[in-house]
Amino acid sequence: MPSIPRGKFIVLEGLDRSGKSTQTALLTTRLRAQNHTVTHLRFPDRTTPTGTLISAYLTGANQLSDHAIHLLFAANRWEKAAEIEELIARGEWVVADRYYYSGVVYSAAKGVEGLGVEWCRQVEVGLPRPDVVVVLDAGEDVVEGRGGFGEERYEEKGLQGRVREGFRMLGGRGEGEDLVWVDAKGGVEEVEIRVWEVVEGAARKINESGRGLRRVGAW
Ligand code: NYM
Ligand code: MG
């Protein structure tokens, strides 16, 4: 009898208000309808102790140094690392709304001395590496016009533009082949179909190759 294929680790990335929450929810629903067991994660996970601090920082309720908040975001992922590996090994799927790519590019987009991409990425090395990262591509001109934009720290057009450039830069460096851009400007259903094509293709390749889950490597 063939053994059960391992689970898949899928990440959706993009600017604020690019539709990640909607699309991760739709993807999760679709996978469950196909009888997969799916854990839907969201980073930052605001429910844990580190997440509470992060949330207060984002809403402006507390102040933290740029390095300290960067490390909290990373810690908030490391809290979930072992769980992700266990779920995948058991044949289950993990769908995450943001991951370390946001961690690197948002912090680096601040332009703070000593907080460049290499420094920022170092604390992410060793985390479970996603099988595919779908980057929902809607530019800063699009997202700034969407409802709710500007409510939290970082939701500012100039920074979002630098974040978008940051995602492009990650696509051209080590493990950049994991990132796949999907046009996120159309309707929800249109975008969902595009996301699904990417995810289905990635899953098929993994099942064919039998490749295991990897870890984020150093640059
Ligand atoms: N963000 C998110 C970071 O700055 N670093 C990270 O590691 C992660 C995961 O937090 N503006 C930023 C991006 C968002 C903000 O995320 C909150 P969301 O998905 O808008 O709740
Ligand atoms: Mg947001």
JSON list of C-alpha atoms and ligand atoms in Angstrom, two decimals:
[
{"chain": "A", "resi": 1, "resn": "MET", "atom": "CA", "xyz": [0.00, 0.00, 0.00]},
{"chain": "A", "resi": 2, "resn": "PRO", "atom": "CA", "xyz": [1.43, 3.42, -0.87]},
{"chain": "A", "resi": 3, "resn": "SER", "atom": "CA", "xyz": [2.29, 5.49, 2.18]},
{"chain": "A", "resi": 4, "resn": "ILE", "atom": "CA", "xyz": [0.32, 8.69, 2.82]},
{"chain": "A", "resi": 5, "resn": "PRO", "atom": "CA", "xyz": [2.05, 11.69, 1.20]},
{"chain": "A", "resi": 6, "resn": "ARG", "atom": "CA", "xyz": [3.45, 14.17, 3.67]},
{"chain": "A", "resi": 7, "resn": "GLY", "atom": "CA", "xyz": [1.50, 17.35, 4.31]},
{"chain": "A", "resi": 8, "resn": "LYS", "atom": "CA", "xyz": [2.25, 20.63, 2.57]},
{"chain": "A", "resi": 9, "resn": "PHE", "atom": "CA", "xyz": [3.26, 23.96, 4.02]},
{"chain": "A", "resi": 10, "resn": "ILE", "atom": "CA", "xyz": [1.78, 26.86, 2.05]},
{"chain": "A", "resi": 11, "resn": "VAL", "atom": "CA", "xyz": [2.32, 30.57, 2.78]},
{"chain": "A", "resi": 12, "resn": "LEU", "atom": "CA", "xyz": [0.50, 33.59, 1.42]},
{"chain": "A", "resi": 13, "resn": "GLU", "atom": "CA", "xyz": [2.32, 36.91, 1.49]},
{"chain": "A", "resi": 14, "resn": "GLY", "atom": "CA", "xyz": [1.67, 40.44, 0.30]},
{"chain": "A", "resi": 15, "resn": "LEU", "atom": "CA", "xyz": [1.12, 44.01, 1.37]},
{"chain": "A", "resi": 16, "resn": "ASP", "atom": "CA", "xyz": [-1.45, 44.98, 3.99]},
{"chain": "A", "resi": 17, "resn": "ARG", "atom": "CA", "xyz": [-5.00, 44.77, 2.50]},
{"chain": "A", "resi": 18, "resn": "SER", "atom": "CA", "xyz": [-3.79, 42.68, -0.44]},
{"chain": "A", "resi": 19, "resn": "GLY", "atom": "CA", "xyz": [-6.41, 40.00, 0.30]},
{"chain": "A", "resi": 20, "resn": "LYS", "atom": "CA", "xyz": [-4.30, 37.46, 2.21]},
{"chain": "A", "resi": 21, "resn": "SER", "atom": "CA", "xyz": [-6.85, 36.78, 4.94]},
{"chain": "A", "resi": 22, "resn": "THR", "atom": "CA", "xyz": [-9.63, 36.20, 2.42]},
{"chain": "A", "resi": 23, "resn": "GLN", "atom": "CA", "xyz": [-7.46, 33.99, 0.23]},
{"chain": "A", "resi": 24, "resn": "THR", "atom": "CA", "xyz": [-5.96, 31.90, 3.04]},
{"chain": "A", "resi": 25, "resn": "ALA", "atom": "CA", "xyz": [-9.51, 31.26, 4.31]},
{"chain": "A", "resi": 26, "resn": "LEU", "atom": "CA", "xyz": [-10.70, 30.24, 0.82]},
{"chain": "A", "resi": 27, "resn": "LEU", "atom": "CA", "xyz": [-7.71, 27.99, 0.29]},
{"chain": "A", "resi": 28, "resn": "THR", "atom": "CA", "xyz": [-8.27, 26.33, 3.66]},
{"chain": "A", "resi": 29, "resn": "THR", "atom": "CA", "xyz": [-11.94, 25.74, 2.84]},
{"chain": "A", "resi": 30, "resn": "ARG", "atom": "CA", "xyz": [-11.09, 24.26, -0.55]},
{"chain": "A", "resi": 31, "resn": "LEU", "atom": "CA", "xyz": [-8.48, 21.90, 0.88]},
{"chain": "A", "resi": 32, "resn": "ARG", "atom": "CA", "xyz": [-10.86, 20.75, 3.63]},
{"chain": "A", "resi": 33, "resn": "ALA", "atom": "CA", "xyz": [-13.53, 20.08, 1.01]},
{"chain": "A", "resi": 34, "resn": "GLN", "atom": "CA", "xyz": [-10.98, 17.70, -0.55]},
{"chain": "A", "resi": 35, "resn": "ASN", "atom": "CA", "xyz": [-10.70, 15.89, 2.80]},
{"chain": "A", "resi": 36, "resn": "HIS", "atom": "CA", "xyz": [-7.34, 17.31, 3.81]},
{"chain": "A", "resi": 37, "resn": "THR", "atom": "CA", "xyz": [-6.79, 18.21, 7.43]},
{"chain": "A", "resi": 38, "resn": "VAL", "atom": "CA", "xyz": [-5.67, 21.82, 7.46]},
{"chain": "A", "resi": 39, "resn": "THR", "atom": "CA", "xyz": [-4.27, 24.09, 10.15]},
{"chain": "A", "resi": 40, "resn": "HIS", "atom": "CA", "xyz": [-4.74, 27.74, 9.26]},
{"chain": "A", "resi": 41, "resn": "LEU", "atom": "CA", "xyz": [-2.05, 29.86, 10.90]},
{"chain": "A", "resi": 42, "resn": "ARG", "atom": "CA", "xyz": [-1.65, 33.59, 10.89]},
{"chain": "A", "resi": 43, "resn": "PHE", "atom": "CA", "xyz": [1.54, 35.54, 11.63]},
{"chain": "A", "resi": 44, "resn": "PRO", "atom": "CA", "xyz": [1.71, 37.44, 13.80]},
{"chain": "A", "resi": 45, "resn": "ASP", "atom": "CA", "xyz": [-0.38, 35.11, 15.96]},
{"chain": "A", "resi": 46, "resn": "ARG", "atom": "CA", "xyz": [-1.76, 37.78, 18.27]},
{"chain": "A", "resi": 47, "resn": "THR", "atom": "CA", "xyz": [-3.12, 35.28, 20.80]},
{"chain": "A", "resi": 48, "resn": "THR", "atom": "CA", "xyz": [0.20, 34.18, 22.37]},
{"chain": "A", "resi": 49, "resn": "PRO", "atom": "CA", "xyz": [2.20, 36.23, 24.92]},
{"chain": "A", "resi": 50, "resn": "THR", "atom": "CA", "xyz": [4.60, 37.49, 22.23]},
{"chain": "A", "resi": 51, "resn": "GLY", "atom": "CA", "xyz": [1.61, 38.16, 19.97]},
{"chain": "A", "resi": 52, "resn": "THR", "atom": "CA", "xyz": [-0.02, 40.35, 22.61]},
{"chain": "A", "resi": 53, "resn": "LEU", "atom": "CA", "xyz": [3.10, 42.54, 22.70]},
{"chain": "A", "resi": 54, "resn": "ILE", "atom": "CA", "xyz": [3.24, 42.65, 18.91]},
{"chain": "A", "resi": 55, "resn": "SER", "atom": "CA", "xyz": [-0.40, 43.61, 18.62]},
{"chain": "A", "resi": 56, "resn": "ALA", "atom": "CA", "xyz": [0.01, 46.42, 21.15]},
{"chain": "A", "resi": 57, "resn": "TYR", "atom": "CA", "xyz": [3.01, 47.69, 19.17]},
{"chain": "A", "resi": 58, "resn": "LEU", "atom": "CA", "xyz": [1.08, 47.65, 15.89]},
{"chain": "A", "resi": 59, "resn": "THR", "atom": "CA", "xyz": [-1.91, 49.51, 17.32]},
{"chain": "A", "resi": 60, "resn": "GLY", "atom": "CA", "xyz": [0.37, 52.08, 18.95]},
{"chain": "A", "resi": 61, "resn": "ALA", "atom": "CA", "xyz": [-0.46, 51.02, 22.52]},
{"chain": "A", "resi": 62, "resn": "ASN", "atom": "CA", "xyz": [3.20, 50.33, 23.32]},
{"chain": "A", "resi": 63, "resn": "GLN", "atom": "CA", "xyz": [6.61, 51.37, 22.02]},
{"chain": "A", "resi": 64, "resn": "LEU", "atom": "CA", "xyz": [9.50, 48.99, 21.38]},
{"chain": "A", "resi": 65, "resn": "SER", "atom": "CA", "xyz": [12.87, 49.41, 19.72]},
{"chain": "A", "resi": 66, "resn": "ASP", "atom": "CA", "xyz": [12.99, 48.35, 16.07]},
{"chain": "A", "resi": 67, "resn": "HIS", "atom": "CA", "xyz": [15.34, 45.48, 16.85]},
{"chain": "A", "resi": 68, "resn": "ALA", "atom": "CA", "xyz": [13.21, 44.27, 19.77]},
{"chain": "A", "resi": 69, "resn": "ILE", "atom": "CA", "xyz": [9.97, 44.17, 17.75]},
{"chain": "A", "resi": 70, "resn": "HIS", "atom": "CA", "xyz": [11.78, 42.40, 14.92]},
{"chain": "A", "resi": 71, "resn": "LEU", "atom": "CA", "xyz": [12.90, 39.67, 17.31]},
{"chain": "A", "resi": 72, "resn": "LEU", "atom": "CA", "xyz": [9.42, 39.35, 18.80]},
{"chain": "A", "resi": 73, "resn": "PHE", "atom": "CA", "xyz": [7.93, 38.74, 15.35]},
{"chain": "A", "resi": 74, "resn": "ALA", "atom": "CA", "xyz": [10.56, 36.03, 14.80]},
{"chain": "A", "resi": 75, "resn": "ALA", "atom": "CA", "xyz": [9.92, 34.50, 18.24]},
{"chain": "A", "resi": 76, "resn": "ASN", "atom": "CA", "xyz": [6.21, 34.43, 17.42]},
{"chain": "A", "resi": 77, "resn": "ARG", "atom": "CA", "xyz": [7.09, 32.13, 14.47]},
{"chain": "A", "resi": 78, "resn": "TRP", "atom": "CA", "xyz": [9.60, 30.00, 16.38]},
{"chain": "A", "resi": 79, "resn": "GLU", "atom": "CA", "xyz": [6.83, 29.24, 18.89]},
{"chain": "A", "resi": 80, "resn": "LYS", "atom": "CA", "xyz": [5.06, 27.37, 16.07]},
{"chain": "A", "resi": 81, "resn": "ALA", "atom": "CA", "xyz": [8.04, 25.72, 14.35]},
{"chain": "A", "resi": 82, "resn": "ALA", "atom": "CA", "xyz": [7.85, 22.31, 16.01]},
{"chain": "A", "resi": 83, "resn": "GLU", "atom": "CA", "xyz": [4.08, 22.15, 15.57]},
{"chain": "A", "resi": 84, "resn": "ILE", "atom": "CA", "xyz": [4.36, 22.89, 11.84]},
{"chain": "A", "resi": 85, "resn": "GLU", "atom": "CA", "xyz": [6.91, 20.11, 11.40]},
{"chain": "A", "resi": 86, "resn": "GLU", "atom": "CA", "xyz": [4.74, 17.63, 13.31]},
{"chain": "A", "resi": 87, "resn": "LEU", "atom": "CA", "xyz": [1.61, 18.46, 11.30]},
{"chain": "A", "resi": 88, "resn": "ILE", "atom": "CA", "xyz": [3.42, 18.07, 7.98]},
{"chain": "A", "resi": 89, "resn": "ALA", "atom": "CA", "xyz": [4.98, 14.77, 9.05]},
{"chain": "A", "resi": 90, "resn": "ARG", "atom": "CA", "xyz": [1.49, 13.50, 9.91]},
{"chain": "A", "resi": 91, "resn": "GLY", "atom": "CA", "xyz": [0.23, 14.23, 6.41]},
{"chain": "A", "resi": 92, "resn": "GLU", "atom": "CA", "xyz": [-1.65, 17.42, 7.32]},
{"chain": "A", "resi": 93, "resn": "TRP", "atom": "CA", "xyz": [-1.56, 20.77, 5.56]},
{"chain": "A", "resi": 94, "resn": "VAL", "atom": "CA", "xyz": [-0.52, 24.09, 7.04]},
{"chain": "A", "resi": 95, "resn": "VAL", "atom": "CA", "xyz": [-1.69, 27.31, 5.41]},
{"chain": "A", "resi": 96, "resn": "ALA", "atom": "CA", "xyz": [-0.12, 30.47, 6.82]},
{"chain": "A", "resi": 97, "resn": "ASP", "atom": "CA", "xyz": [-1.18, 34.07, 6.37]},
{"chain": "A", "resi": 98, "resn": "ARG", "atom": "CA", "xyz": [2.30, 35.73, 6.29]},
{"chain": "A", "resi": 99, "resn": "TYR", "atom": "CA", "xyz": [5.62, 34.21, 7.43]},
{"chain": "A", "resi": 100, "resn": "TYR", "atom": "CA", "xyz": [9.26, 35.19, 7.70]},
{"chain": "A", "resi": 101, "resn": "TYR", "atom": "CA", "xyz": [9.25, 37.03, 4.35]},
{"chain": "A", "resi": 102, "resn": "SER", "atom": "CA", "xyz": [7.09, 39.72, 5.97]},
{"chain": "A", "resi": 103, "resn": "GLY", "atom": "CA", "xyz": [9.41, 39.51, 8.94]},
{"chain": "A", "resi": 104, "resn": "VAL", "atom": "CA", "xyz": [12.40, 40.45, 6.81]},
{"chain": "A", "resi": 105, "resn": "VAL", "atom": "CA", "xyz": [10.91, 42.98, 4.44]},
{"chain": "A", "resi": 106, "resn": "TYR", "atom": "CA", "xyz": [8.79, 45.04, 6.86]},
{"chain": "A", "resi": 107, "resn": "SER", "atom": "CA", "xyz": [11.65, 45.47, 9.33]},
{"chain": "A", "resi": 108, "resn": "ALA", "atom": "CA", "xyz": [14.17, 46.25, 6.59]},
{"chain": "A", "resi": 109, "resn": "ALA", "atom": "CA", "xyz": [11.74, 48.70, 4.95]},
{"chain": "A", "resi": 110, "resn": "LYS", "atom": "CA", "xyz": [12.07, 50.96, 7.99]},
{"chain": "A", "resi": 111, "resn": "GLY", "atom": "CA", "xyz": [15.57, 51.88, 6.84]},
{"chain": "A", "resi": 112, "resn": "VAL", "atom": "CA", "xyz": [16.97, 51.70, 10.36]},
{"chain": "A", "resi": 113, "resn": "GLU", "atom": "CA", "xyz": [20.72, 51.46, 10.86]},
{"chain": "A", "resi": 114, "resn": "GLY", "atom": "CA", "xyz": [21.79, 47.92, 11.72]},
{"chain": "A", "resi": 115, "resn": "LEU", "atom": "CA", "xyz": [18.46, 46.45, 10.61]},
{"chain": "A", "resi": 116, "resn": "GLY", "atom": "CA", "xyz": [19.30, 45.39, 7.07]},
{"chain": "A", "resi": 117, "resn": "VAL", "atom": "CA", "xyz": [17.88, 42.32, 5.33]},
{"chain": "A", "resi": 118, "resn": "GLU", "atom": "CA", "xyz": [20.80, 40.05, 6.18]},
{"chain": "A", "resi": 119, "resn": "TRP", "atom": "CA", "xyz": [20.61, 40.79, 9.89]},
{"chain": "A", "resi": 120, "resn": "CYS", "atom": "CA", "xyz": [16.83, 40.49, 9.83]},
{"chain": "A", "resi": 121, "resn": "ARG", "atom": "CA", "xyz": [16.87, 37.14, 8.01]},
{"chain": "A", "resi": 122, "resn": "GLN", "atom": "CA", "xyz": [19.46, 35.50, 10.23]},
{"chain": "A", "resi": 123, "resn": "VAL", "atom": "CA", "xyz": [17.00, 34.83, 13.09]},
{"chain": "A", "resi": 124, "resn": "GLU", "atom": "CA", "xyz": [14.67, 33.03, 10.65]},
{"chain": "A", "resi": 125, "resn": "VAL", "atom": "CA", "xyz": [17.28, 30.50, 9.53]},
{"chain": "A", "resi": 126, "resn": "GLY", "atom": "CA", "xyz": [16.26, 27.00, 10.58]},
{"chain": "A", "resi": 127, "resn": "LEU", "atom": "CA", "xyz": [12.50, 27.56, 10.55]},
{"chain": "A", "resi": 128, "resn": "PRO", "atom": "CA", "xyz": [10.42, 25.14, 8.49]},
{"chain": "A", "resi": 129, "resn": "ARG", "atom": "CA", "xyz": [10.69, 26.24, 4.86]},
{"chain": "A", "resi": 130, "resn": "PRO", "atom": "CA", "xyz": [7.38, 26.59, 3.01]},
{"chain": "A", "resi": 131, "resn": "ASP", "atom": "CA", "xyz": [6.75, 24.42, -0.04]},
{"chain": "A", "resi": 132, "resn": "VAL", "atom": "CA", "xyz": [5.48, 27.46, -1.88]},
{"chain": "A", "resi": 133, "resn": "VAL", "atom": "CA", "xyz": [4.96, 31.15, -1.08]},
{"chain": "A", "resi": 134, "resn": "VAL", "atom": "CA", "xyz": [2.17, 32.84, -3.01]},
{"chain": "A", "resi": 135, "resn": "VAL", "atom": "CA", "xyz": [2.78, 36.57, -3.09]},
{"chain": "A", "resi": 136, "resn": "LEU", "atom": "CA", "xyz": [-0.49, 38.40, -3.69]},
{"chain": "A", "resi": 137, "resn": "ASP", "atom": "CA", "xyz": [0.59, 41.18, -5.93]},
{"chain": "A", "resi": 138, "resn": "ALA", "atom": "CA", "xyz": [-1.35, 44.39, -5.47]},
{"chain": "A", "resi": 139, "resn": "GLY", "atom": "CA", "xyz": [0.71, 47.56, -5.42]},
{"chain": "A", "resi": 140, "resn": "GLU", "atom": "CA", "xyz": [0.70, 50.27, -2.78]},
{"chain": "A", "resi": 141, "resn": "ASP", "atom": "CA", "xyz": [-1.58, 52.41, -4.98]},
{"chain": "A", "resi": 142, "resn": "VAL", "atom": "CA", "xyz": [-4.19, 49.65, -4.89]},
{"chain": "A", "resi": 143, "resn": "VAL", "atom": "CA", "xyz": [-4.03, 48.72, -1.20]},
{"chain": "A", "resi": 144, "resn": "GLU", "atom": "CA", "xyz": [-4.02, 52.28, 0.11]},
{"chain": "A", "resi": 145, "resn": "GLY", "atom": "CA", "xyz": [-7.50, 52.71, -1.39]},
{"chain": "A", "resi": 146, "resn": "ARG", "atom": "CA", "xyz": [-8.90, 49.61, 0.34]},
{"chain": "A", "resi": 147, "resn": "GLY", "atom": "CA", "xyz": [-11.06, 49.78, 3.47]},
{"chain": "A", "resi": 148, "resn": "GLY", "atom": "CA", "xyz": [-9.23, 49.94, 6.77]},
{"chain": "A", "resi": 149, "resn": "PHE", "atom": "CA", "xyz": [-5.84, 50.88, 5.29]},
{"chain": "A", "resi": 150, "resn": "GLY", "atom": "CA", "xyz": [-3.89, 53.15, 7.63]},
{"chain": "A", "resi": 151, "resn": "GLU", "atom": "CA", "xyz": [-5.32, 51.83, 10.89]},
{"chain": "A", "resi": 152, "resn": "GLU", "atom": "CA", "xyz": [-2.08, 50.23, 12.08]},
{"chain": "A", "resi": 153, "resn": "ARG", "atom": "CA", "xyz": [1.59, 51.05, 12.15]},
{"chain": "A", "resi": 154, "resn": "TYR", "atom": "CA", "xyz": [3.30, 50.24, 8.80]},
{"chain": "A", "resi": 155, "resn": "GLU", "atom": "CA", "xyz": [0.08, 50.91, 6.84]},
{"chain": "A", "resi": 156, "resn": "GLU", "atom": "CA", "xyz": [1.55, 53.86, 5.06]},
{"chain": "A", "resi": 157, "resn": "LYS", "atom": "CA", "xyz": [2.07, 54.14, 1.32]},
{"chain": "A", "resi": 158, "resn": "GLY", "atom": "CA", "xyz": [5.82, 54.83, 1.26]},
{"chain": "A", "resi": 159, "resn": "LEU", "atom": "CA", "xyz": [6.64, 51.91, 3.53]},
{"chain": "A", "resi": 160, "resn": "GLN", "atom": "CA", "xyz": [4.30, 49.59, 1.59]},
{"chain": "A", "resi": 161, "resn": "GLY", "atom": "CA", "xyz": [6.15, 50.48, -1.60]},
{"chain": "A", "resi": 162, "resn": "ARG", "atom": "CA", "xyz": [9.46, 49.52, 0.02]},
{"chain": "A", "resi": 163, "resn": "VAL", "atom": "CA", "xyz": [7.87, 46.30, 1.32]},
{"chain": "A", "resi": 164, "resn": "ARG", "atom": "CA", "xyz": [6.83, 45.42, -2.21]},
{"chain": "A", "resi": 165, "resn": "GLU", "atom": "CA", "xyz": [10.37, 46.02, -3.46]},
{"chain": "A", "resi": 166, "resn": "GLY", "atom": "CA", "xyz": [11.58, 43.88, -0.58]},
{"chain": "A", "resi": 167, "resn": "PHE", "atom": "CA", "xyz": [9.46, 40.92, -1.71]},
{"chain": "A", "resi": 168, "resn": "ARG", "atom": "CA", "xyz": [10.89, 41.31, -5.22]},
{"chain": "A", "resi": 169, "resn": "MET", "atom": "CA", "xyz": [14.40, 41.35, -3.82]},
{"chain": "A", "resi": 170, "resn": "LEU", "atom": "CA", "xyz": [13.73, 38.13, -1.82]},
{"chain": "A", "resi": 171, "resn": "GLY", "atom": "CA", "xyz": [12.53, 36.52, -5.05]},
{"chain": "A", "resi": 172, "resn": "GLY", "atom": "CA", "xyz": [15.98, 37.06, -6.54]},
{"chain": "A", "resi": 173, "resn": "ARG", "atom": "CA", "xyz": [18.07, 35.67, -3.69]},
{"chain": "A", "resi": 174, "resn": "GLY", "atom": "CA", "xyz": [18.59, 32.28, -2.00]},
{"chain": "A", "resi": 175, "resn": "GLU", "atom": "CA", "xyz": [15.32, 30.27, -1.90]},
{"chain": "A", "resi": 176, "resn": "GLY", "atom": "CA", "xyz": [13.72, 32.99, -4.02]},
{"chain": "A", "resi": 177, "resn": "GLU", "atom": "CA", "xyz": [12.41, 30.23, -6.30]},
{"chain": "A", "resi": 178, "resn": "ASP", "atom": "CA", "xyz": [9.82, 29.49, -3.58]},
{"chain": "A", "resi": 179, "resn": "LEU", "atom": "CA", "xyz": [8.04, 32.80, -4.27]},
{"chain": "A", "resi": 180, "resn": "VAL", "atom": "CA", "xyz": [5.33, 32.89, -6.93]},
{"chain": "A", "resi": 181, "resn": "TRP", "atom": "CA", "xyz": [3.55, 36.15, -7.77]},
{"chain": "A", "resi": 182, "resn": "VAL", "atom": "CA", "xyz": [-0.16, 36.13, -8.33]},
{"chain": "A", "resi": 183, "resn": "ASP", "atom": "CA", "xyz": [-2.04, 39.16, -9.61]},
{"chain": "A", "resi": 184, "resn": "ALA", "atom": "CA", "xyz": [-4.30, 40.21, -6.72]},
{"chain": "A", "resi": 185, "resn": "LYS", "atom": "CA", "xyz": [-6.03, 43.14, -8.36]},
{"chain": "A", "resi": 186, "resn": "GLY", "atom": "CA", "xyz": [-9.03, 41.24, -9.75]},
{"chain": "A", "resi": 187, "resn": "GLY", "atom": "CA", "xyz": [-12.12, 39.84, -8.06]},
{"chain": "A", "resi": 188, "resn": "VAL", "atom": "CA", "xyz": [-11.93, 37.41, -5.15]},
{"chain": "A", "resi": 189, "resn": "GLU", "atom": "CA", "xyz": [-12.94, 34.37, -7.27]},
{"chain": "A", "resi": 190, "resn": "GLU", "atom": "CA", "xyz": [-10.45, 35.19, -10.01]},
{"chain": "A", "resi": 191, "resn": "VAL", "atom": "CA", "xyz": [-7.62, 35.49, -7.51]},
{"chain": "A", "resi": 192, "resn": "GLU", "atom": "CA", "xyz": [-8.71, 32.29, -5.78]},
{"chain": "A", "resi": 193, "resn": "ILE", "atom": "CA", "xyz": [-8.41, 30.33, -9.01]},
{"chain": "A", "resi": 194, "resn": "ARG", "atom": "CA", "xyz": [-4.91, 31.68, -9.64]},
{"chain": "A", "resi": 195, "resn": "VAL", "atom": "CA", "xyz": [-3.81, 30.84, -6.09]},
{"chain": "A", "resi": 196, "resn": "TRP", "atom": "CA", "xyz": [-5.23, 27.35, -6.41]},
{"chain": "A", "resi": 197, "resn": "GLU", "atom": "CA", "xyz": [-3.34, 26.68, -9.65]},
{"chain": "A", "resi": 198, "resn": "VAL", "atom": "CA", "xyz": [-0.07, 27.56, -7.96]},
{"chain": "A", "resi": 199, "resn": "VAL", "atom": "CA", "xyz": [-0.78, 25.48, -4.86]},
{"chain": "A", "resi": 200, "resn": "GLU", "atom": "CA", "xyz": [-2.01, 22.46, -6.79]},
{"chain": "A", "resi": 201, "resn": "GLY", "atom": "CA", "xyz": [1.05, 22.55, -9.05]},
{"chain": "A", "resi": 202, "resn": "ALA", "atom": "CA", "xyz": [3.42, 22.80, -6.11]},
{"chain": "A", "resi": 203, "resn": "ALA", "atom": "CA", "xyz": [1.72, 19.93, -4.28]},
{"chain": "A", "resi": 204, "resn": "ARG", "atom": "CA", "xyz": [1.84, 17.71, -7.34]},
{"chain": "A", "resi": 205, "resn": "LYS", "atom": "CA", "xyz": [5.57, 18.33, -7.78]},
{"chain": "A", "resi": 206, "resn": "ILE", "atom": "CA", "xyz": [6.28, 17.42, -4.18]},
{"chain": "A", "resi": 207, "resn": "ASN", "atom": "CA", "xyz": [4.27, 14.21, -4.37]},
{"chain": "A", "resi": 208, "resn": "GLU", "atom": "CA", "xyz": [6.06, 13.23, -7.59]},
{"chain": "A", "resi": 209, "resn": "SER", "atom": "CA", "xyz": [9.53, 13.97, -6.28]},
{"chain": "A", "resi": 210, "resn": "GLY", "atom": "CA", "xyz": [8.93, 12.67, -2.75]},
{"chain": "A", "resi": 211, "resn": "ARG", "atom": "CA", "xyz": [10.86, 15.65, -1.42]},
{"chain": "A", "resi": 212, "resn": "GLY", "atom": "CA", "xyz": [10.65, 16.17, 2.34]},
{"chain": "A", "resi": 213, "resn": "LEU", "atom": "CA", "xyz": [9.97, 19.40, 4.20]},
{"chain": "A", "resi": 214, "resn": "ARG", "atom": "CA", "xyz": [13.09, 21.56, 4.28]},
{"chain": "A", "resi": 215, "resn": "ARG", "atom": "CA", "xyz": [14.34, 24.25, 6.63]},
{"chain": "A", "resi": 216, "resn": "VAL", "atom": "CA", "xyz": [15.16, 27.86, 5.86]},
{"chain": "A", "resi": 217, "resn": "GLY", "atom": "CA", "xyz": [18.84, 28.01, 4.92]},
{"chain": "A", "resi": 218, "resn": "ALA", "atom": "CA", "xyz": [21.42, 30.71, 5.59]},
{"chain": "A", "resi": 219, "resn": "TRP", "atom": "CA", "xyz": [22.28, 33.23, 2.87]},
{"chain": "B", "resi": 1, "resn": "NYM", "atom": "N1", "xyz": [4.62, 42.14, 10.11]},
{"chain": "B", "resi": 1, "resn": "NYM", "atom": "C1", "xyz": [4.17, 40.87, 10.07]},
{"chain": "B", "resi": 1, "resn": "NYM", "atom": "C2", "xyz": [5.94, 42.41, 10.42]},
{"chain": "B", "resi": 1, "resn": "NYM", "atom": "O1", "xyz": [6.36, 43.57, 10.47]},
{"chain": "B", "resi": 1, "resn": "NYM", "atom": "N2", "xyz": [6.78, 41.37, 10.67]},
{"chain": "B", "resi": 1, "resn": "NYM", "atom": "C3", "xyz": [6.37, 40.07, 10.64]},
{"chain": "B", "resi": 1, "resn": "NYM", "atom": "O2", "xyz": [7.16, 39.16, 10.89]},
{"chain": "B", "resi": 1, "resn": "NYM", "atom": "C4", "xyz": [4.99, 39.79, 10.33]},
{"chain": "B", "resi": 1, "resn": "NYM", "atom": "C5", "xyz": [4.51, 38.40, 10.30]},
{"chain": "B", "resi": 1, "resn": "NYM", "atom": "O3", "xyz": [2.71, 43.15, 10.94]},
{"chain": "B", "resi": 1, "resn": "NYM", "atom": "N3", "xyz": [1.63, 45.34, 8.71]},
{"chain": "B", "resi": 1, "resn": "NYM", "atom": "C6", "xyz": [3.69, 43.24, 9.94]},
{"chain": "B", "resi": 1, "resn": "NYM", "atom": "C7", "xyz": [2.93, 43.25, 8.65]},
{"chain": "B", "resi": 1, "resn": "NYM", "atom": "C8", "xyz": [1.60, 43.90, 9.01]},
{"chain": "B", "resi": 1, "resn": "NYM", "atom": "C9", "xyz": [1.49, 43.71, 10.50]},
{"chain": "B", "resi": 1, "resn": "NYM", "atom": "O4", "xyz": [0.06, 41.81, 10.09]},
{"chain": "B", "resi": 1, "resn": "NYM", "atom": "C10", "xyz": [0.34, 42.84, 10.97]},
{"chain": "B", "resi": 1, "resn": "NYM", "atom": "P1", "xyz": [-1.46, 41.59, 9.60]},
{"chain": "B", "resi": 1, "resn": "NYM", "atom": "O5", "xyz": [-1.36, 40.44, 8.62]},
{"chain": "B", "resi": 1, "resn": "NYM", "atom": "O6", "xyz": [-1.87, 42.88, 8.93]},
{"chain": "B", "resi": 1, "resn": "NYM", "atom": "O7", "xyz": [-2.25, 41.28, 10.82]},
{"chain": "B", "resi": 2, "resn": "MG", "atom": "MG", "xyz": [-2.55, 44.59, 8.40]}
]
